[in-house]
PDB file of C-alpha atoms in Angstrom:
ATOM      1  CA  UNK A   1     -27.446 -14.216   4.358  1.00 42.00           C
ATOM      2  CA  UNK A   2     -28.498 -12.762   7.672  1.00 40.00           C
ATOM      3  CA  UNK A   3     -30.538  -9.636   7.016  1.00 39.00           C
ATOM      4  CA  UNK A   4     -31.201  -7.133   9.787  1.00 38.00           C
ATOM      5  CA  UNK A   5     -33.693  -4.463   8.835  1.00 36.00           C
ATOM      6  CA  UNK A   6     -34.233  -2.805  12.183  1.00 32.00           C
ATOM      7  CA  UNK A   7     -31.591  -4.202  14.520  1.00 30.00           C
ATOM      8  CA  UNK A   8     -28.674  -3.216  12.317  1.00 32.00           C
ATOM      9  CA  UNK A   9     -28.988   0.460  11.553  1.00 36.00           C
ATOM     10  CA  UNK A  10     -26.493   3.120  10.613  1.00 39.00           C
ATOM     11  CA  UNK A  11     -26.111   6.472  12.259  1.00 37.00           C
ATOM     12  CA  UNK A  12     -26.596   8.618   9.207  1.00 36.00           C
ATOM     13  CA  UNK A  13     -25.720  11.926  10.784  1.00 33.00           C
ATOM     14  CA  UNK A  14     -25.052  14.349   7.979  1.00 31.00           C
ATOM     15  CA  UNK A  15     -21.928  15.696   9.605  1.00 32.00           C
ATOM     16  CA  UNK A  16     -20.330  18.517   7.675  1.00 29.00           C
ATOM     17  CA  UNK A  17     -16.806  17.709   6.551  1.00 33.00           C
ATOM     18  CA  UNK A  18     -14.007  19.918   5.347  1.00 30.00           C
ATOM     19  CA  UNK A  19     -15.098  22.218   2.566  1.00 29.00           C
ATOM     20  CA  UNK A  20     -12.122  21.345   0.381  1.00 32.00           C
ATOM     21  CA  UNK A  21     -12.610  18.790  -2.373  1.00 37.00           C
ATOM     22  CA  UNK A  22     -10.078  16.413  -3.891  1.00 41.00           C
ATOM     23  CA  UNK A  23      -9.587  15.745  -7.578  1.00 39.00           C
ATOM     24  CA  UNK A  24     -11.856  12.703  -7.612  1.00 56.00           C
ATOM     25  CA  UNK A  25     -14.977  14.646  -6.779  1.00 58.00           C
ATOM     26  CA  UNK A  26     -17.417  16.152  -9.225  1.00 65.00           C
ATOM     27  CA  UNK A  27     -20.721  17.956  -9.208  1.00 71.00           C
ATOM     28  CA  UNK A  28     -22.615  14.665  -9.537  1.00 81.00           C
ATOM     29  CA  UNK A  29     -21.153  12.944  -6.484  1.00 82.00           C
ATOM     30  CA  UNK A  30     -21.157  13.234  -2.708  1.00 84.00           C
ATOM     31  CA  UNK A  31     -18.126  12.891  -0.463  1.00 85.00           C
ATOM     32  CA  UNK A  32     -18.932  10.169   2.065  1.00 82.00           C
ATOM     33  CA  UNK A  33     -16.649   9.233   4.945  1.00 82.00           C
ATOM     34  CA  UNK A  34     -17.485   5.844   6.493  1.00 81.00           C
ATOM     35  CA  UNK A  35     -16.508   5.388  10.145  1.00 82.00           C
ATOM     36  CA  UNK A  36     -17.099   2.797  12.866  1.00 85.00           C
ATOM     37  CA  UNK A  37     -17.392   3.610  16.528  1.00 83.00           C
ATOM     38  CA  UNK A  38     -17.920   1.496  19.629  1.00 85.00           C
ATOM     39  CA  UNK A  39     -20.352   2.805  22.214  1.00 81.00           C
ATOM     40  CA  UNK A  40     -19.905   1.666  25.792  1.00 73.00           C
ATOM     41  CA  UNK A  41     -23.540   1.441  26.931  1.00 59.00           C
ATOM     42  CA  UNK A  42     -23.799  -1.514  29.291  1.00 48.00           C
ATOM     43  CA  UNK A  43     -27.104  -3.310  29.689  1.00 41.00           C
ATOM     44  CA  UNK A  44     -27.688  -4.391  33.308  1.00 42.00           C
ATOM     45  CA  UNK A  45     -30.915  -5.828  34.648  1.00 39.00           C
ATOM     46  CA  UNK A  46     -32.751  -3.370  36.876  1.00 40.00           C
ATOM     47  CA  UNK A  47     -30.104  -0.736  36.323  1.00 41.00           C
ATOM     48  CA  UNK A  48     -27.951  -2.271  39.049  1.00 45.00           C
ATOM     49  CA  UNK A  49     -24.265  -1.431  39.180  1.00 44.00           C
ATOM     50  CA  UNK A  50     -22.030  -4.412  39.912  1.00 50.00           C
ATOM     51  CA  UNK A  51     -18.318  -5.065  40.000  1.00 61.00           C
ATOM     52  CA  UNK A  52     -17.313  -6.092  36.492  1.00 70.00           C
ATOM     53  CA  UNK A  53     -15.700  -9.564  36.584  1.00 81.00           C
ATOM     54  CA  UNK A  54     -14.988  -9.343  32.854  1.00 84.00           C
ATOM     55  CA  UNK A  55     -11.669  -8.144  31.501  1.00 88.00           C
ATOM     56  CA  UNK A  56     -11.186  -7.775  27.749  1.00 89.00           C
ATOM     57  CA  UNK A  57      -7.684  -7.675  26.290  1.00 92.00           C
ATOM     58  CA  UNK A  58      -8.464  -7.992  22.569  1.00 93.00           C
ATOM     59  CA  UNK A  59     -11.578  -7.323  20.498  1.00 92.00           C
ATOM     60  CA  UNK A  60     -10.963  -7.174  16.763  1.00 93.00           C
ATOM     61  CA  UNK A  61     -13.216  -7.531  13.736  1.00 93.00           C
ATOM     62  CA  UNK A  62     -12.534  -7.473   9.998  1.00 94.00           C
ATOM     63  CA  UNK A  63     -14.890  -5.936   7.468  1.00 90.00           C
ATOM     64  CA  UNK A  64     -14.196  -6.957   3.892  1.00 88.00           C
ATOM     65  CA  UNK A  65     -16.529  -4.714   1.953  1.00 83.00           C
ATOM     66  CA  UNK A  66     -18.987  -1.853   2.293  1.00 81.00           C
ATOM     67  CA  UNK A  67     -21.490  -1.648  -0.546  1.00 80.00           C
ATOM     68  CA  UNK A  68     -24.031   0.983  -1.531  1.00 72.00           C
ATOM     69  CA  UNK A  69     -26.795  -0.739  -3.510  1.00 67.00           C
ATOM     70  CA  UNK A  70     -28.486   1.616  -5.940  1.00 62.00           C
ATOM     71  CA  UNK A  71     -32.265   1.765  -6.145  1.00 55.00           C
ATOM     72  CA  UNK A  72     -33.655  -0.535  -8.851  1.00 56.00           C
ATOM     73  CA  UNK A  73     -35.529   2.374 -10.417  1.00 55.00           C
ATOM     74  CA  UNK A  74     -32.230   4.172 -11.105  1.00 49.00           C
ATOM     75  CA  UNK A  75     -30.357   1.251 -12.681  1.00 50.00           C
ATOM     76  CA  UNK A  76     -31.845   1.841 -16.114  1.00 48.00           C
ATOM     77  CA  UNK A  77     -32.048   5.569 -16.727  1.00 47.00           C
ATOM     78  CA  UNK A  78     -30.961   5.719 -20.366  1.00 38.00           C
ATOM     79  CA  UNK A  79     -33.110   4.465 -23.292  1.00 41.00           C
ATOM     80  CA  UNK A  80     -31.577   1.327 -24.719  1.00 43.00           C
ATOM     81  CA  UNK A  81     -30.644  -0.191 -21.374  1.00 45.00           C
ATOM     82  CA  UNK A  82     -27.332   1.518 -20.652  1.00 45.00           C
ATOM     83  CA  UNK A  83     -27.062   2.161 -16.925  1.00 47.00           C
ATOM     84  CA  UNK A  84     -25.615   5.417 -15.627  1.00 48.00           C
ATOM     85  CA  UNK A  85     -25.860   4.292 -11.998  1.00 50.00           C
ATOM     86  CA  UNK A  86     -24.412   1.173 -10.421  1.00 52.00           C
ATOM     87  CA  UNK A  87     -23.663  -0.263  -7.011  1.00 57.00           C
ATOM     88  CA  UNK A  88     -20.634   1.255  -5.281  1.00 65.00           C
ATOM     89  CA  UNK A  89     -18.224  -0.950  -3.324  1.00 73.00           C
ATOM     90  CA  UNK A  90     -15.570   0.167  -0.849  1.00 77.00           C
ATOM     91  CA  UNK A  91     -13.042  -2.654  -0.651  1.00 80.00           C
ATOM     92  CA  UNK A  92     -11.243  -3.634   2.565  1.00 79.00           C
ATOM     93  CA  UNK A  93     -10.003  -5.382   4.450  1.00 85.00           C
ATOM     94  CA  UNK A  94     -10.882  -3.015   7.278  1.00 88.00           C
ATOM     95  CA  UNK A  95      -9.294  -4.385  10.466  1.00 91.00           C
ATOM     96  CA  UNK A  96     -10.877  -2.690  13.473  1.00 91.00           C
ATOM     97  CA  UNK A  97      -9.623  -2.681  17.053  1.00 92.00           C
ATOM     98  CA  UNK A  98     -12.774  -2.085  19.078  1.00 90.00           C
ATOM     99  CA  UNK A  99     -10.794  -1.503  22.285  1.00 90.00           C
ATOM    100  CA  UNK A 100      -8.708   1.325  20.862  1.00 89.00           C
ATOM    101  CA  UNK A 101      -9.235   4.867  22.097  1.00 87.00           C
ATOM    102  CA  UNK A 102     -10.154   5.942  18.560  1.00 88.00           C
ATOM    103  CA  UNK A 103     -13.093   3.533  18.529  1.00 88.00           C
ATOM    104  CA  UNK A 104     -14.958   5.764  20.992  1.00 85.00           C
ATOM    105  CA  UNK A 105     -14.977   8.799  18.695  1.00 84.00           C
ATOM    106  CA  UNK A 106     -14.997   6.871  15.424  1.00 86.00           C
ATOM    107  CA  UNK A 107     -12.430   5.044  13.328  1.00 87.00           C
ATOM    108  CA  UNK A 108     -12.459   6.294   9.745  1.00 86.00           C
ATOM    109  CA  UNK A 109     -12.531   3.318   7.375  1.00 84.00           C
ATOM    110  CA  UNK A 110     -12.794   4.885   3.931  1.00 82.00           C
ATOM    111  CA  UNK A 111     -13.599   8.117   2.136  1.00 83.00           C
ATOM    112  CA  UNK A 112     -15.107   8.021  -1.322  1.00 80.00           C
ATOM    113  CA  UNK A 113     -17.005  10.178  -3.769  1.00 83.00           C
ATOM    114  CA  UNK A 114     -20.240   8.264  -4.244  1.00 79.00           C
ATOM    115  CA  UNK A 115     -22.430   9.166  -7.241  1.00 80.00           C
ATOM    116  CA  UNK A 116     -25.524  11.122  -6.304  1.00 81.00           C
ATOM    117  CA  UNK A 117     -28.382   8.661  -6.402  1.00 78.00           C
ATOM    118  CA  UNK A 118     -30.963   6.946  -4.235  1.00 77.00           C
ATOM    119  CA  UNK A 119     -29.566   3.820  -2.573  1.00 74.00           C
ATOM    120  CA  UNK A 120     -32.008   1.223  -1.319  1.00 74.00           C
ATOM    121  CA  UNK A 121     -29.616  -0.506   1.061  1.00 74.00           C
ATOM    122  CA  UNK A 122     -26.086  -0.444   2.434  1.00 75.00           C
ATOM    123  CA  UNK A 123     -24.386  -3.768   3.098  1.00 80.00           C
ATOM    124  CA  UNK A 124     -21.453  -4.597   5.352  1.00 82.00           C
ATOM    125  CA  UNK A 125     -19.632  -7.888   4.948  1.00 87.00           C
ATOM    126  CA  UNK A 126     -17.351  -9.470   7.497  1.00 92.00           C
ATOM    127  CA  UNK A 127     -14.456 -11.216   5.736  1.00 93.00           C
ATOM    128  CA  UNK A 128     -11.542 -13.386   6.945  1.00 94.00           C
ATOM    129  CA  UNK A 129      -8.418 -11.317   7.526  1.00 94.00           C
ATOM    130  CA  UNK A 130      -5.798 -12.176   4.910  1.00 91.00           C
ATOM    131  CA  UNK A 131      -2.627 -10.864   6.544  1.00 89.00           C
ATOM    132  CA  UNK A 132      -0.235 -12.489   9.024  1.00 88.00           C
ATOM    133  CA  UNK A 133      -0.361  -9.749  11.657  1.00 87.00           C
ATOM    134  CA  UNK A 134      -1.854  -9.300  14.170  1.00 87.00           C
ATOM    135  CA  UNK A 135      -1.509 -12.864  15.377  1.00 84.00           C
ATOM    136  CA  UNK A 136      -4.779 -14.714  15.766  1.00 90.00           C
ATOM    137  CA  UNK A 137      -6.739 -12.727  13.183  1.00 95.00           C
ATOM    138  CA  UNK A 138      -5.376 -14.482  10.104  1.00 95.00           C
ATOM    139  CA  UNK A 139      -8.248 -16.324   8.418  1.00 95.00           C
ATOM    140  CA  UNK A 140     -10.752 -15.036  10.973  1.00 96.00           C
ATOM    141  CA  UNK A 141     -13.396 -12.324  11.102  1.00 96.00           C
ATOM    142  CA  UNK A 142     -13.662 -11.865  14.886  1.00 96.00           C
ATOM    143  CA  UNK A 143     -11.146 -12.325  17.696  1.00 96.00           C
ATOM    144  CA  UNK A 144     -11.883 -11.717  21.370  1.00 94.00           C
ATOM    145  CA  UNK A 145      -9.528 -12.445  24.263  1.00 94.00           C
ATOM    146  CA  UNK A 146      -9.929 -11.788  27.940  1.00 93.00           C
ATOM    147  CA  UNK A 147     -10.742 -13.320  31.291  1.00 92.00           C
ATOM    148  CA  UNK A 148     -13.859 -13.798  33.370  1.00 89.00           C
ATOM    149  CA  UNK A 149     -13.486 -14.236  37.127  1.00 88.00           C
ATOM    150  CA  UNK A 150      -9.895 -15.219  36.510  1.00 90.00           C
ATOM    151  CA  UNK A 151     -10.635 -17.744  33.743  1.00 92.00           C
ATOM    152  CA  UNK A 152      -8.914 -16.904  30.467  1.00 95.00           C
ATOM    153  CA  UNK A 153     -11.006 -17.260  27.320  1.00 95.00           C
ATOM    154  CA  UNK A 154     -10.676 -16.789  23.576  1.00 96.00           C
ATOM    155  CA  UNK A 155     -13.535 -16.368  21.114  1.00 96.00           C
ATOM    156  CA  UNK A 156     -12.610 -16.794  17.470  1.00 97.00           C
ATOM    157  CA  UNK A 157     -14.917 -16.799  14.443  1.00 96.00           C
ATOM    158  CA  UNK A 158     -14.412 -17.069  10.708  1.00 96.00           C
ATOM    159  CA  UNK A 159     -18.117 -16.552   9.961  1.00 95.00           C
ATOM    160  CA  UNK A 160     -18.620 -14.223   6.995  1.00 93.00           C
ATOM    161  CA  UNK A 161     -21.533 -12.263   8.415  1.00 89.00           C
ATOM    162  CA  UNK A 162     -23.502 -10.165   5.921  1.00 85.00           C
ATOM    163  CA  UNK A 163     -25.407  -7.294   7.479  1.00 78.00           C
ATOM    164  CA  UNK A 164     -27.802  -5.141   5.485  1.00 75.00           C
ATOM    165  CA  UNK A 165     -29.654  -1.923   6.134  1.00 67.00           C
ATOM    166  CA  UNK A 166     -32.707  -1.477   3.952  1.00 69.00           C
ATOM    167  CA  UNK A 167     -34.363   1.918   3.576  1.00 66.00           C
ATOM    168  CA  UNK A 168     -38.099   2.114   2.990  1.00 69.00           C
ATOM    169  CA  UNK A 169     -37.746   5.326   0.963  1.00 71.00           C
ATOM    170  CA  UNK A 170     -34.116   4.993  -0.076  1.00 70.00           C
ATOM    171  CA  UNK A 171     -30.964   6.719   1.164  1.00 71.00           C
ATOM    172  CA  UNK A 172     -30.424   9.777  -1.025  1.00 77.00           C
ATOM    173  CA  UNK A 173     -27.074  11.398  -1.752  1.00 79.00           C
ATOM    174  CA  UNK A 174     -27.529  14.891  -3.176  1.00 84.00           C
ATOM    175  CA  UNK A 175     -24.051  16.396  -3.200  1.00 85.00           C
ATOM    176  CA  UNK A 176     -23.714  17.223   0.504  1.00 85.00           C
ATOM    177  CA  UNK A 177     -20.643  15.846   2.290  1.00 84.00           C
ATOM    178  CA  UNK A 178     -21.500  13.369   5.017  1.00 79.00           C
ATOM    179  CA  UNK A 179     -19.970  11.077   7.584  1.00 79.00           C
ATOM    180  CA  UNK A 180     -21.697   7.731   7.895  1.00 76.00           C
ATOM    181  CA  UNK A 181     -21.297   6.000  11.254  1.00 77.00           C
ATOM    182  CA  UNK A 182     -21.513   2.267  11.889  1.00 78.00           C
ATOM    183  CA  UNK A 183     -22.248   2.034  15.604  1.00 80.00           C
ATOM    184  CA  UNK A 184     -21.384  -1.115  17.560  1.00 83.00           C
ATOM    185  CA  UNK A 185     -22.675  -1.324  21.125  1.00 85.00           C
ATOM    186  CA  UNK A 186     -19.581  -2.809  22.736  1.00 86.00           C
ATOM    187  CA  UNK A 187     -21.173  -2.523  26.163  1.00 85.00           C
ATOM    188  CA  UNK A 188     -24.006  -4.791  25.041  1.00 84.00           C
ATOM    189  CA  UNK A 189     -21.499  -7.336  23.764  1.00 86.00           C
ATOM    190  CA  UNK A 190     -19.602  -7.200  27.049  1.00 85.00           C
ATOM    191  CA  UNK A 191     -22.864  -7.885  28.847  1.00 86.00           C
ATOM    192  CA  UNK A 192     -23.420 -10.951  26.683  1.00 87.00           C
ATOM    193  CA  UNK A 193     -19.892 -12.273  27.227  1.00 86.00           C
ATOM    194  CA  UNK A 194     -20.242 -11.754  30.986  1.00 84.00           C
ATOM    195  CA  UNK A 195     -23.430 -13.836  30.908  1.00 85.00           C
ATOM    196  CA  UNK A 196     -21.750 -16.830  29.242  1.00 86.00           C
ATOM    197  CA  UNK A 197     -21.876 -19.901  31.472  1.00 85.00           C
ATOM    198  CA  UNK A 198     -18.186 -20.693  31.289  1.00 84.00           C
ATOM    199  CA  UNK A 199     -18.672 -23.550  33.758  1.00 84.00           C
ATOM    200  CA  UNK A 200     -20.609 -25.453  31.071  1.00 88.00           C
ATOM    201  CA  UNK A 201     -17.907 -24.922  28.444  1.00 92.00           C
ATOM    202  CA  UNK A 202     -15.354 -27.604  27.686  1.00 95.00           C
ATOM    203  CA  UNK A 203     -12.035 -26.267  28.920  1.00 95.00           C
ATOM    204  CA  UNK A 204      -8.573 -26.709  27.474  1.00 96.00           C
ATOM    205  CA  UNK A 205      -5.891 -28.646  29.352  1.00 95.00           C
ATOM    206  CA  UNK A 206      -4.604 -25.449  30.952  1.00 95.00           C
ATOM    207  CA  UNK A 207      -8.090 -24.518  32.198  1.00 94.00           C
ATOM    208  CA  UNK A 208      -8.677 -21.748  29.654  1.00 96.00           C
ATOM    209  CA  UNK A 209     -11.801 -21.631  27.457  1.00 96.00           C
ATOM    210  CA  UNK A 210     -11.704 -21.683  23.657  1.00 97.00           C
ATOM    211  CA  UNK A 211     -14.939 -20.778  21.870  1.00 96.00           C
ATOM    212  CA  UNK A 212     -14.688 -21.568  18.161  1.00 96.00           C
ATOM    213  CA  UNK A 213     -16.355 -23.565  15.401  1.00 96.00           C
ATOM    214  CA  UNK A 214     -14.580 -26.645  16.740  1.00 96.00           C
ATOM    215  CA  UNK A 215     -14.884 -26.006  20.478  1.00 96.00           C
ATOM    216  CA  UNK A 216     -18.028 -24.889  22.333  1.00 96.00           C
ATOM    217  CA  UNK A 217     -19.779 -24.058  19.050  1.00 95.00           C
ATOM    218  CA  UNK A 218     -23.187 -23.509  20.687  1.00 93.00           C
ATOM    219  CA  UNK A 219     -21.751 -20.569  22.592  1.00 93.00           C
ATOM    220  CA  UNK A 220     -20.052 -19.290  19.421  1.00 94.00           C
ATOM    221  CA  UNK A 221     -23.377 -19.305  17.552  1.00 94.00           C
ATOM    222  CA  UNK A 222     -24.952 -17.264  20.334  1.00 90.00           C
ATOM    223  CA  UNK A 223     -22.030 -14.836  20.320  1.00 92.00           C
ATOM    224  CA  UNK A 224     -22.239 -14.283  16.541  1.00 92.00           C
ATOM    225  CA  UNK A 225     -25.930 -13.477  16.893  1.00 90.00           C
ATOM    226  CA  UNK A 226     -25.068 -11.036  19.681  1.00 88.00           C
ATOM    227  CA  UNK A 227     -22.539  -9.331  17.388  1.00 88.00           C
ATOM    228  CA  UNK A 228     -25.226  -8.851  14.744  1.00 85.00           C
ATOM    229  CA  UNK A 229     -27.680  -7.441  17.273  1.00 82.00           C
ATOM    230  CA  UNK A 230     -25.115  -5.100  18.812  1.00 82.00           C
ATOM    231  CA  UNK A 231     -25.163  -2.823  15.767  1.00 73.00           C
ATOM    232  CA  UNK A 232     -27.653  -0.054  16.392  1.00 54.00           C
ATOM    233  CA  UNK A 233     -28.552   3.527  15.544  1.00 38.00           C
ATOM    234  CA  UNK A 234     -26.927   6.527  17.197  1.00 38.00           C
ATOM    235  CA  UNK A 235     -28.824   9.712  16.453  1.00 32.00           C
ATOM    236  CA  UNK A 236     -26.845  11.874  18.862  1.00 35.00           C
ATOM    237  CA  UNK A 237     -23.611  12.259  16.922  1.00 36.00           C
ATOM    238  CA  UNK A 238     -22.288  15.770  17.321  1.00 40.00           C
ATOM    239  CA  UNK A 239     -21.235  17.700  14.279  1.00 42.00           C
ATOM    240  CA  UNK A 240     -17.529  17.970  13.734  1.00 44.00           C
ATOM    241  CA  UNK A 241     -15.106  19.255  11.167  1.00 44.00           C
ATOM    242  CA  UNK A 242     -12.135  17.420   9.726  1.00 45.00           C
TER     243      UNK A 242
END
């Protein structure tokens, strides 16, 4: 398991949602909407602006599960060992198109009433996509297609990345509605892809580049690490109403 304590952080803006409640809610739970958004901040050395030789056509990821892990101190709250709190799992698959217009403002993945408690960590698992469409994602967790200086490339991964956020003092839900953002710095990932030395990669017969577990795996390993590190905190989310 790859654990990121500081690099992978959630934007926990307590954004007020609609005041209406559905039938699943109760006084002992909090309505939490989980969303993912892709920021476009591009990292360039020295702040220089250059013509972008990179063109992305496809950038998709699949999350299989989002889990709220309850604090150990709350797991056994009743004499005799019966637990009134337990981990909460939001089941996917959540297929996310990071190049969609909605990714800029936030793609809502799931809404759930999570029991009020103190959660010590929130975990996000990448999982292989189990449907036949869109083409190329079946059995994979990440799919990237594009071109760099005219050279077509495809990056495909089936790595089941497990990313965790651990809270020193716990993440407390107290009944207030909230929107929890997972922020992916797509600009940072673009910067990494643009820095790939495609001339050192083994090309296909048609001259294109395939980066996978079977072809150019060293580059794939570096890319997967870059994906992990591209998740970061965004403390500037503006409040909005649904």
